[in-house]
CSV table of C-alpha atoms in Angstrom, one decimal:
chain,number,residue,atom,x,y,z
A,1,UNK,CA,-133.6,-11.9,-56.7
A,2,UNK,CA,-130.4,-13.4,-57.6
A,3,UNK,CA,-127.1,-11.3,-58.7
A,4,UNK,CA,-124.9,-14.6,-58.7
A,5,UNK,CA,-121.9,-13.7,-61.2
A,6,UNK,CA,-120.1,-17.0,-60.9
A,7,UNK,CA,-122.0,-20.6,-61.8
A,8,UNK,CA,-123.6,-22.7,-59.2
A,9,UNK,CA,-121.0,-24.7,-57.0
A,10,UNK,CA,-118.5,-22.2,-57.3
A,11,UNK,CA,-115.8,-22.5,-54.9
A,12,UNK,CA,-113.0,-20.5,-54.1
A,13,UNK,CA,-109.8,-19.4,-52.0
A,14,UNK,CA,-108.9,-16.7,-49.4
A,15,UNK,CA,-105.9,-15.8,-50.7
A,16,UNK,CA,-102.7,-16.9,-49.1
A,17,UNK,CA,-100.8,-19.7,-49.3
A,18,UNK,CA,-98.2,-21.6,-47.7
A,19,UNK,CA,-94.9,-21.5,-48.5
A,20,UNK,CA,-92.2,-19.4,-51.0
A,21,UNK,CA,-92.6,-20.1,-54.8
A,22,UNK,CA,-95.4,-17.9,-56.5
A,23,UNK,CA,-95.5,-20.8,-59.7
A,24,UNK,CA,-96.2,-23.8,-57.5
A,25,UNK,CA,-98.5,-21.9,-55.5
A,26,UNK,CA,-100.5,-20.3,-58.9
A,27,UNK,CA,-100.5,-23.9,-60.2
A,28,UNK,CA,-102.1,-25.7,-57.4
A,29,UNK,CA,-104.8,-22.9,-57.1
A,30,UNK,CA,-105.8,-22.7,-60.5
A,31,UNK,CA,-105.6,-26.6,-60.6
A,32,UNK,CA,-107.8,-26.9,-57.8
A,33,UNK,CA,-110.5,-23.8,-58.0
A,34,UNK,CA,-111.0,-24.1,-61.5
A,35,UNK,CA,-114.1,-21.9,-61.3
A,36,UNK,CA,-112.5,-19.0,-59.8
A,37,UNK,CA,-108.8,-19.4,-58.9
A,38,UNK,CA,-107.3,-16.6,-57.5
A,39,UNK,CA,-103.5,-14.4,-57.2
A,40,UNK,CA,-102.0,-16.2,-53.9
A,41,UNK,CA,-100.2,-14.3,-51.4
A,42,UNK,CA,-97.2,-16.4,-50.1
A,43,UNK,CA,-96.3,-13.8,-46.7
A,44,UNK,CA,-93.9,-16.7,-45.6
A,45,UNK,CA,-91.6,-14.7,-48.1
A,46,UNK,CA,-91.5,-12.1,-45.0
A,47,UNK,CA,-91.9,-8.4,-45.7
A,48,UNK,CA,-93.6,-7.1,-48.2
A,49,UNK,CA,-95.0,-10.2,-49.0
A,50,UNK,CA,-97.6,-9.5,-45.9
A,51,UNK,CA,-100.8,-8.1,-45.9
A,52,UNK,CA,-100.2,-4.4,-45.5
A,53,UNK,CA,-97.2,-4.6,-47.5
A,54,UNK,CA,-98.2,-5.9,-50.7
A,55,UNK,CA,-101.4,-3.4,-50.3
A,56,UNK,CA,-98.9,-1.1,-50.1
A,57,UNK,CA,-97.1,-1.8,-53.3
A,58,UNK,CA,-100.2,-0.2,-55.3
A,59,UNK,CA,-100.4,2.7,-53.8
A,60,UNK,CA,-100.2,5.8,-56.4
A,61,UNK,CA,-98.4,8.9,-55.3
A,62,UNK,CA,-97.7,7.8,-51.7
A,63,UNK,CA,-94.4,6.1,-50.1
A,64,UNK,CA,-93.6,3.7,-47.0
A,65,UNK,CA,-90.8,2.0,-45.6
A,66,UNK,CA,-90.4,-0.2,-43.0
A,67,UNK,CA,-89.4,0.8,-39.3
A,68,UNK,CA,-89.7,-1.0,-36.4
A,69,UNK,CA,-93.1,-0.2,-35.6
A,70,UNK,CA,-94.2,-1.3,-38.4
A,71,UNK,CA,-94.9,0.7,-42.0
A,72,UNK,CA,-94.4,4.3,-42.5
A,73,UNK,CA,-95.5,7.1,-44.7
A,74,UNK,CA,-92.0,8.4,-46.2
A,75,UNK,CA,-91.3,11.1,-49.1
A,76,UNK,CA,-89.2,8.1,-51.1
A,77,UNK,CA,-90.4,4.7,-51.6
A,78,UNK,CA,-88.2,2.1,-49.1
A,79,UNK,CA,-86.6,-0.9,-49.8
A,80,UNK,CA,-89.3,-2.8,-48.6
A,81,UNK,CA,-91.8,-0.8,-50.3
A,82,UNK,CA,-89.8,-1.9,-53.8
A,83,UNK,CA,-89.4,-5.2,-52.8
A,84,UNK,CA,-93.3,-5.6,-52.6
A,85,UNK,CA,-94.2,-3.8,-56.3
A,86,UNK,CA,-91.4,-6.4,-57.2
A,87,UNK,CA,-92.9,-9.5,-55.5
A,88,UNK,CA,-96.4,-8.3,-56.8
A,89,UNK,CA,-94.8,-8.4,-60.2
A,90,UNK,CA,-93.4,-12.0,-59.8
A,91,UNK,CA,-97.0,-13.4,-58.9
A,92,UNK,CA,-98.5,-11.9,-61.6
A,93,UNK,CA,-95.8,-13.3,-63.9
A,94,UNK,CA,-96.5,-16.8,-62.4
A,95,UNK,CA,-100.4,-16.9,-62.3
A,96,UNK,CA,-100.3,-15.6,-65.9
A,97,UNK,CA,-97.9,-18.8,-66.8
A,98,UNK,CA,-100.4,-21.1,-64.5
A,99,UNK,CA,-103.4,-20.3,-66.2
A,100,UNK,CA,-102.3,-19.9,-69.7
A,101,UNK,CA,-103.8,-23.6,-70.5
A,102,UNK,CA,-106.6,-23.4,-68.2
A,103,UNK,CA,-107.9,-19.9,-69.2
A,104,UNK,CA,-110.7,-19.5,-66.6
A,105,UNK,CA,-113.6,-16.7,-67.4
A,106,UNK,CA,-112.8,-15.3,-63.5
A,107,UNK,CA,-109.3,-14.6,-61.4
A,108,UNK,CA,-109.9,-12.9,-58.1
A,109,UNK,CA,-107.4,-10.5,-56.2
A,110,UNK,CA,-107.1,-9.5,-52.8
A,111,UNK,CA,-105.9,-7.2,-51.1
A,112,UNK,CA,-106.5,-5.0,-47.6
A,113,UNK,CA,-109.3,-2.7,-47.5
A,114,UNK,CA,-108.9,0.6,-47.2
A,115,UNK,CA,-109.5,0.6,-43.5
A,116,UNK,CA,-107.2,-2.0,-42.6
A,117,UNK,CA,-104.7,-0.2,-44.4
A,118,UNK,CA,-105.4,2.6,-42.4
A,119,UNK,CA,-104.8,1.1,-39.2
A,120,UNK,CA,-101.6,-0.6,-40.2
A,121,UNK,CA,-99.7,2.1,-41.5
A,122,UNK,CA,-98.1,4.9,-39.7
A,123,UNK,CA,-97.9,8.8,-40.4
A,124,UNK,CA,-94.2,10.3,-40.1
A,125,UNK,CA,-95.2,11.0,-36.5
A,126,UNK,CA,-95.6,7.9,-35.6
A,127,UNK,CA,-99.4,7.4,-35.2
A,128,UNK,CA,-101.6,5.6,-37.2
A,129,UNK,CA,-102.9,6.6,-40.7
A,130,UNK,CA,-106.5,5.9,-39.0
A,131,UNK,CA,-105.8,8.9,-36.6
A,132,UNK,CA,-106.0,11.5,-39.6
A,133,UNK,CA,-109.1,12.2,-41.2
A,134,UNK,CA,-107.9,13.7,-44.3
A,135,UNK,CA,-104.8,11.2,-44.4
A,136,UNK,CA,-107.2,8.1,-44.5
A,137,UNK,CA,-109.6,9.5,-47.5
A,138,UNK,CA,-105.8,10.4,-49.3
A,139,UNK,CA,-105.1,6.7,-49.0
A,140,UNK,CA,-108.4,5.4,-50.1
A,141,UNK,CA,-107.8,7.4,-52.9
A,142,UNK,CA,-104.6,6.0,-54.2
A,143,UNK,CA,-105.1,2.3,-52.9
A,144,UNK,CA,-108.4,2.7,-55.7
A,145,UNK,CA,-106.4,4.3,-58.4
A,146,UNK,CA,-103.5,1.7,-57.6
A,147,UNK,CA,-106.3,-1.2,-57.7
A,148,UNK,CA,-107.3,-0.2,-60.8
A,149,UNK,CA,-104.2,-0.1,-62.4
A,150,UNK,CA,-103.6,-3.5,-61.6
A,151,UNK,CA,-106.8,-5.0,-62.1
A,152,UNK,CA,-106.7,-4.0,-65.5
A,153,UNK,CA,-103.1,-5.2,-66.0
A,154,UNK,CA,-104.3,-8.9,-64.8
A,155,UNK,CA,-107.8,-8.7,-66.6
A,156,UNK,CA,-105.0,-8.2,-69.9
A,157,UNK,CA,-102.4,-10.7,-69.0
A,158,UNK,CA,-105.0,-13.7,-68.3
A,159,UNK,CA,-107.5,-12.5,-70.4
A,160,UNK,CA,-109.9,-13.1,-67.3
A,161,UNK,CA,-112.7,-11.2,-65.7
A,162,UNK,CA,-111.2,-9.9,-62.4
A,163,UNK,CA,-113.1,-9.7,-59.0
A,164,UNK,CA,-111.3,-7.7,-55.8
A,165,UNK,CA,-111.7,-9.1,-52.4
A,166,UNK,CA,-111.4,-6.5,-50.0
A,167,UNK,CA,-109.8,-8.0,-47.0
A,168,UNK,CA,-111.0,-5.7,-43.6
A,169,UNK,CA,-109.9,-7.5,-41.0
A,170,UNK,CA,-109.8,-4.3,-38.7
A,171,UNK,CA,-112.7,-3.0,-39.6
A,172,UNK,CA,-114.6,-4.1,-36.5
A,173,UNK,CA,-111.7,-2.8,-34.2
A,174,UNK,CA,-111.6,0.4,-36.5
A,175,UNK,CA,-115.4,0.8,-35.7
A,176,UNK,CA,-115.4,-0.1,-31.8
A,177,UNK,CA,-112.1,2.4,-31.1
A,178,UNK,CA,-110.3,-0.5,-30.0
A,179,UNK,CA,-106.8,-0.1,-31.8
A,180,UNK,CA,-103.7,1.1,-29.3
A,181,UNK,CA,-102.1,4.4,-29.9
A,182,UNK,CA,-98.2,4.7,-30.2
A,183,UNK,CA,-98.1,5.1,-26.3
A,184,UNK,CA,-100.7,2.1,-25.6
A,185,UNK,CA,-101.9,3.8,-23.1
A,186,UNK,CA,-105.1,5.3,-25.2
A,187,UNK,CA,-106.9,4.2,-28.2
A,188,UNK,CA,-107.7,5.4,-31.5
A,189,UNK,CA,-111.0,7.5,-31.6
A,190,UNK,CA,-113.9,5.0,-32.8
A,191,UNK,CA,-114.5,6.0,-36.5
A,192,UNK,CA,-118.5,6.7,-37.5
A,193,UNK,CA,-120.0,3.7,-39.1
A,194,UNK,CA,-121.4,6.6,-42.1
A,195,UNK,CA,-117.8,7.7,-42.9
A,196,UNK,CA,-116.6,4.2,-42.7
A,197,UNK,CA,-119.2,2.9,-45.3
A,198,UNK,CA,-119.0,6.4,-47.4
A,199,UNK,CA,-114.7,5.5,-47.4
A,200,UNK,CA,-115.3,2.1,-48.4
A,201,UNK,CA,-118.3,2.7,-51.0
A,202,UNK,CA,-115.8,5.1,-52.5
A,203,UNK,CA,-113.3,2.5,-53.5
A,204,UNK,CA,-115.6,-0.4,-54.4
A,205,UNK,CA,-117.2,2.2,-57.0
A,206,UNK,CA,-114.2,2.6,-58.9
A,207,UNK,CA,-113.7,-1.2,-59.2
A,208,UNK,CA,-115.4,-3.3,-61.6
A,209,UNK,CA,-118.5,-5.9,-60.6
A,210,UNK,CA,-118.6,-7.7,-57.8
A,211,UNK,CA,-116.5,-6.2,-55.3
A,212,UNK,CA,-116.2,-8.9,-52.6
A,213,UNK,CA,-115.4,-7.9,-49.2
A,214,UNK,CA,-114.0,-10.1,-46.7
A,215,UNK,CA,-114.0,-10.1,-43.0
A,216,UNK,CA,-113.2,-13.0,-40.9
A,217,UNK,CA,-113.3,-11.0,-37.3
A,218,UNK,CA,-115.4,-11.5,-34.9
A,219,UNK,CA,-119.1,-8.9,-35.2
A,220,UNK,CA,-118.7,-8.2,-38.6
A,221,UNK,CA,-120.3,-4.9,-39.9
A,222,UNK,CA,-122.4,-7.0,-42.5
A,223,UNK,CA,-125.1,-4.5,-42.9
A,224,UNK,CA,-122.5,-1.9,-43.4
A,225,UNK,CA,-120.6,-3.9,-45.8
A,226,UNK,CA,-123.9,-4.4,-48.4
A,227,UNK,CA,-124.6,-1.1,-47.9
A,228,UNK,CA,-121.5,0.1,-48.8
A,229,UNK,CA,-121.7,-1.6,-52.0
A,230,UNK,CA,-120.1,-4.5,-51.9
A,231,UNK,CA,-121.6,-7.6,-54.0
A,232,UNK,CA,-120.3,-10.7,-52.3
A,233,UNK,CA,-118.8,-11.2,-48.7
A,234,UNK,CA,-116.6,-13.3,-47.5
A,235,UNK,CA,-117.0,-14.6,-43.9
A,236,UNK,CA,-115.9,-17.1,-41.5
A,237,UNK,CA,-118.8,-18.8,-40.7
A,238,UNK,CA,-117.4,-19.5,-37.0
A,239,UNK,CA,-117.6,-15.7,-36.8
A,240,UNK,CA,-120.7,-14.6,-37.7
A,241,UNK,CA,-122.8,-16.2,-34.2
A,242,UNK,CA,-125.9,-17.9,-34.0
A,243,UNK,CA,-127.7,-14.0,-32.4
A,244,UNK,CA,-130.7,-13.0,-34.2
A,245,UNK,CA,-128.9,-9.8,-35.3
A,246,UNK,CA,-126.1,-11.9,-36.9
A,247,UNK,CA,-129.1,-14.3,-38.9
A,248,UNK,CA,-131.0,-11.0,-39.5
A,249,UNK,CA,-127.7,-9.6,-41.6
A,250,UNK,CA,-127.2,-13.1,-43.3
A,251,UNK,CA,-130.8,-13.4,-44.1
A,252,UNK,CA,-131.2,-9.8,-45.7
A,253,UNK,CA,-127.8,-10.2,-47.5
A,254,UNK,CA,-129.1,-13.3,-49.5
A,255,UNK,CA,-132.9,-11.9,-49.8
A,256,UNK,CA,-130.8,-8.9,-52.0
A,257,UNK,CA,-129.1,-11.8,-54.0
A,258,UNK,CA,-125.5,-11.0,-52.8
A,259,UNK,CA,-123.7,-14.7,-52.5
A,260,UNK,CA,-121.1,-15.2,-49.0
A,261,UNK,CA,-118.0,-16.8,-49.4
A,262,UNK,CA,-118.7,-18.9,-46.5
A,263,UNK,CA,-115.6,-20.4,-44.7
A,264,UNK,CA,-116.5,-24.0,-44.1
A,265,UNK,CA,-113.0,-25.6,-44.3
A,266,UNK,CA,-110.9,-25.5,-41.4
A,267,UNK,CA,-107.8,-23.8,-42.7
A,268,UNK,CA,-105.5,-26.1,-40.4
A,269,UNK,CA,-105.9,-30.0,-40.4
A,270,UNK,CA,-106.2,-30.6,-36.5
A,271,UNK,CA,-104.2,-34.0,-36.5
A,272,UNK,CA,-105.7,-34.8,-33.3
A,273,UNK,CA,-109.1,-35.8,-34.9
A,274,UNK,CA,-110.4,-37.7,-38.1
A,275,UNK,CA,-110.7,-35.4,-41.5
A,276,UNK,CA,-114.3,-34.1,-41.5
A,277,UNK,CA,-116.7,-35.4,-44.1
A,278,UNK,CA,-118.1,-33.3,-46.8
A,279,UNK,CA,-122.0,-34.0,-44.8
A,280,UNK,CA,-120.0,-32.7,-41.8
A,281,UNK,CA,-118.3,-29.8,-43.5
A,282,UNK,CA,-121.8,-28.7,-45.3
A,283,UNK,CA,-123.9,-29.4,-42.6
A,284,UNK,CA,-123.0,-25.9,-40.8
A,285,UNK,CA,-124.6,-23.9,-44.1
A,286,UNK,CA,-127.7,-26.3,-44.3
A,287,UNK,CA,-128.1,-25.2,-40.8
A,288,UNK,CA,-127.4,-21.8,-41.8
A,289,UNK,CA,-130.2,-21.6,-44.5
A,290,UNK,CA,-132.6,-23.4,-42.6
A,291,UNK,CA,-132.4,-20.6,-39.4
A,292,UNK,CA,-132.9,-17.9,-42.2
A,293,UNK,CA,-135.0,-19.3,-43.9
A,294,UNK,CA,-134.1,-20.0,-47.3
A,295,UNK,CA,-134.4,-23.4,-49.1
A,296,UNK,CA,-131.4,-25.6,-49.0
A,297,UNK,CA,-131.5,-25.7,-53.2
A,298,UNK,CA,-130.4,-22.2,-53.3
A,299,UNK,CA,-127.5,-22.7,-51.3
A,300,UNK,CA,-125.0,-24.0,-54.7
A,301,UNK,CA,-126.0,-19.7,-55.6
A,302,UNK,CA,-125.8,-17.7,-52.3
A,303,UNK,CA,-122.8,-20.0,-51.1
A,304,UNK,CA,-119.1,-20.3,-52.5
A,305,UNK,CA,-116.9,-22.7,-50.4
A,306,UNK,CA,-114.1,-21.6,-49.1
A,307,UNK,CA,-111.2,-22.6,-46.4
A,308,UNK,CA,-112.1,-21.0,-42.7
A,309,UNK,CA,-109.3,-18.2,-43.5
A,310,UNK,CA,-106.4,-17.6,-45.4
A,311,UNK,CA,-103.5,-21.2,-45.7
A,312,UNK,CA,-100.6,-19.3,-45.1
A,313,UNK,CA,-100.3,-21.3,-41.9
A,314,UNK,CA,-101.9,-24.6,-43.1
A,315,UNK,CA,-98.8,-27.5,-44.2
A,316,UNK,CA,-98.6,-27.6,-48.1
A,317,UNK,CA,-101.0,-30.8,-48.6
A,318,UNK,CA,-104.0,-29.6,-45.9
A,319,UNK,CA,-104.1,-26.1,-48.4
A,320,UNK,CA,-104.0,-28.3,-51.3
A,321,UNK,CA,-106.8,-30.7,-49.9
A,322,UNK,CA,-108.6,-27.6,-48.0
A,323,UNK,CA,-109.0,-26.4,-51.3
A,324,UNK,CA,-110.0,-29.5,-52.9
A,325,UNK,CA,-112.4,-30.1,-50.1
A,326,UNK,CA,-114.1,-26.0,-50.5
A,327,UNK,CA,-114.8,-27.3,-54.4
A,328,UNK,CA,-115.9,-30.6,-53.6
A,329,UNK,CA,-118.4,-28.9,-51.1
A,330,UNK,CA,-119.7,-26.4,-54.0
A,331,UNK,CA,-120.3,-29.4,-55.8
A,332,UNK,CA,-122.3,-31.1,-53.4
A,333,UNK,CA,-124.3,-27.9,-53.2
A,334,UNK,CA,-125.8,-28.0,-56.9
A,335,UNK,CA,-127.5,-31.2,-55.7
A,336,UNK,CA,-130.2,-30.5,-53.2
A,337,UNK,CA,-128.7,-31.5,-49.7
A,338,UNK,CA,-132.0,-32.5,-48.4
A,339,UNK,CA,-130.8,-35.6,-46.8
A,340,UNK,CA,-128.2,-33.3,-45.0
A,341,UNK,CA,-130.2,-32.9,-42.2
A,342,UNK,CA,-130.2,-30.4,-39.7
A,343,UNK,CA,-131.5,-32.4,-36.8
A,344,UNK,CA,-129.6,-35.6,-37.4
């Protein structure tokens, strides 16, 4: 069974980006993931530009600002918390100006998961979001009703069908009761994987088709993540082990046609050692689908391209080549790799 929504060879980005200037960033994405280019997040441009900030900016009804632990639940919006619904609004201006020739059929958009969110905000009494049962499902609730707003703001402006990448970082750290309290002396009680996948399933269903969720730590809930309804996932393959539990997850996941955004670019050029071939780059998910199980020639549908993990940290010309190197690879896909051997 395949539920592939994007063409063969498809080939896409994390979502951040080096540097300061939302146009040259939009440009070089949608110039270089023509199949599905995607909003880039520039955090270089410091706060509100970051992660939990700009995840932030959508919320509906609810209010931070910026202490020096980190975000906090206030009554009014904060200066940072306006400066990140007005950087938002600047890369929306700019990736609606870089695609207006191009005119691609997909645009994706990322932004933190409800969980992550949860563990990197703070309540007014200075522990986390994540700590409060019914404060956690409150902020589910607007970060979906703030999603959908803009989703259907940037499915208007580009004229584009719009995918969300759900970026849970935490989530295995959220699951294992591993994130610090205020004191550090304690942690955060472990949540239960059912209320974790119920939380997250809640928010993917008010999104449209396919929700992509994306977690580059290491142990990955995978299982939980297709059961909570996602329809794509987005993984570092350096993350996801060789274990049979890992394989089982990967193997089951593709079996119910749900493609993985498979990190196969490093997303820093390591100067110390020759750039990597496109045999050596691919040869990781050859290897892949051969321990699952699954013929290399379905590997242009189950697999997008993309760089190991987000560029914000990569020099200007390794995101612009990582990039060019993640499509490259999705090309190289459509053709059966058979001579990119596994044992060689």
């Amino acid at each position: 069974m395949s539920t592939s929504y994007w063409a063969p060879g498809t080939a896409t980005g994390i979502g951040s980006m080096p540097g300061t200037d939302p146009l040259e960033a939009a440009r070089t994405v949608a110039g270089e993931l023509p199949g599905l280019p995607h909003l880039p997040e520039l955090p270089g441009r410091g706060v509100g530009a970051d992660m939990i900030g700009r995840a932030a900016a959508l919320l509906v009804d609810l209010a931070t600002e910026l202490v020096p632990s980190g975000y906090r639940v206030t009554a009014r919006a904060g200066r940072e918390h306006r400066r990140g619904v007005d950087l938002l609004r600047t890369d929306l201006d700019a990736l609606e100006e870089a695609l207006d020739t191009t005119r691609p059929e997909w645009v994706k958009l990322q932004v933190a998961g409800p969980w992550t969110l949860c563990a990197g905000v703070e309540l007014r009494n200075g522990h986390r979001v994540l700590s409060d049962r019914g404060a956690r499902r409150e902020f589910a609730d607007s970060l979906a009703e703030g999603l959908v707003a803009h989703v259907d703001e940037v499915a208007r402006r580009t004229g584009a069908r719009v995918t969300v990448q759900l970026d849970e970082p935490s989530l295995p750290s959220v699951l294992a009761g591993a994130l610090p309290t205020p004191s550090g002396f304690g942690t955060v009680a472990a949540v239960e994987e059912q209320e974790a996948e119920q939380v997250l399933r809640g928010v993917i269903e008010r999104l449209p088709e396919p929700v992509i969720v994306h977690c580059c730590a290491p142990k990955a809930p995978i299982a939980l993540l297709r059961n909570a309804g996602a329809r794509a996932l987005a993984l570092d393959l350096r993350m996801i082990g060789t274990h049979t539990a890992a394989l089982d997850a990967i193997g089951e996941t593709w079996d119910a046609g749900i493609p993985v955004l498979l990190g196969l670019v490093p997303s820093r050029r390591n100067t110390d050692e020759p750039e990597r071939t496109l045999r050596e780059l691919g040869r990781p998910a050859v290897e892949l689908a051969d321990r699952v199980g699954f013929a290399r020639e379905r590997l242009a549908e189950l697999v997008l391209p993309t760089p190991s993990c987000g560029l914000a940290g990569a020099t200007p010309e390794w995101a612009r080549r990582a990039m060019a190197l993640s499509r490259d690879l999705g090309k190289a896909f459509v053709e059966p790799p058979a001579s990119w051997s596994a044992q060689d």
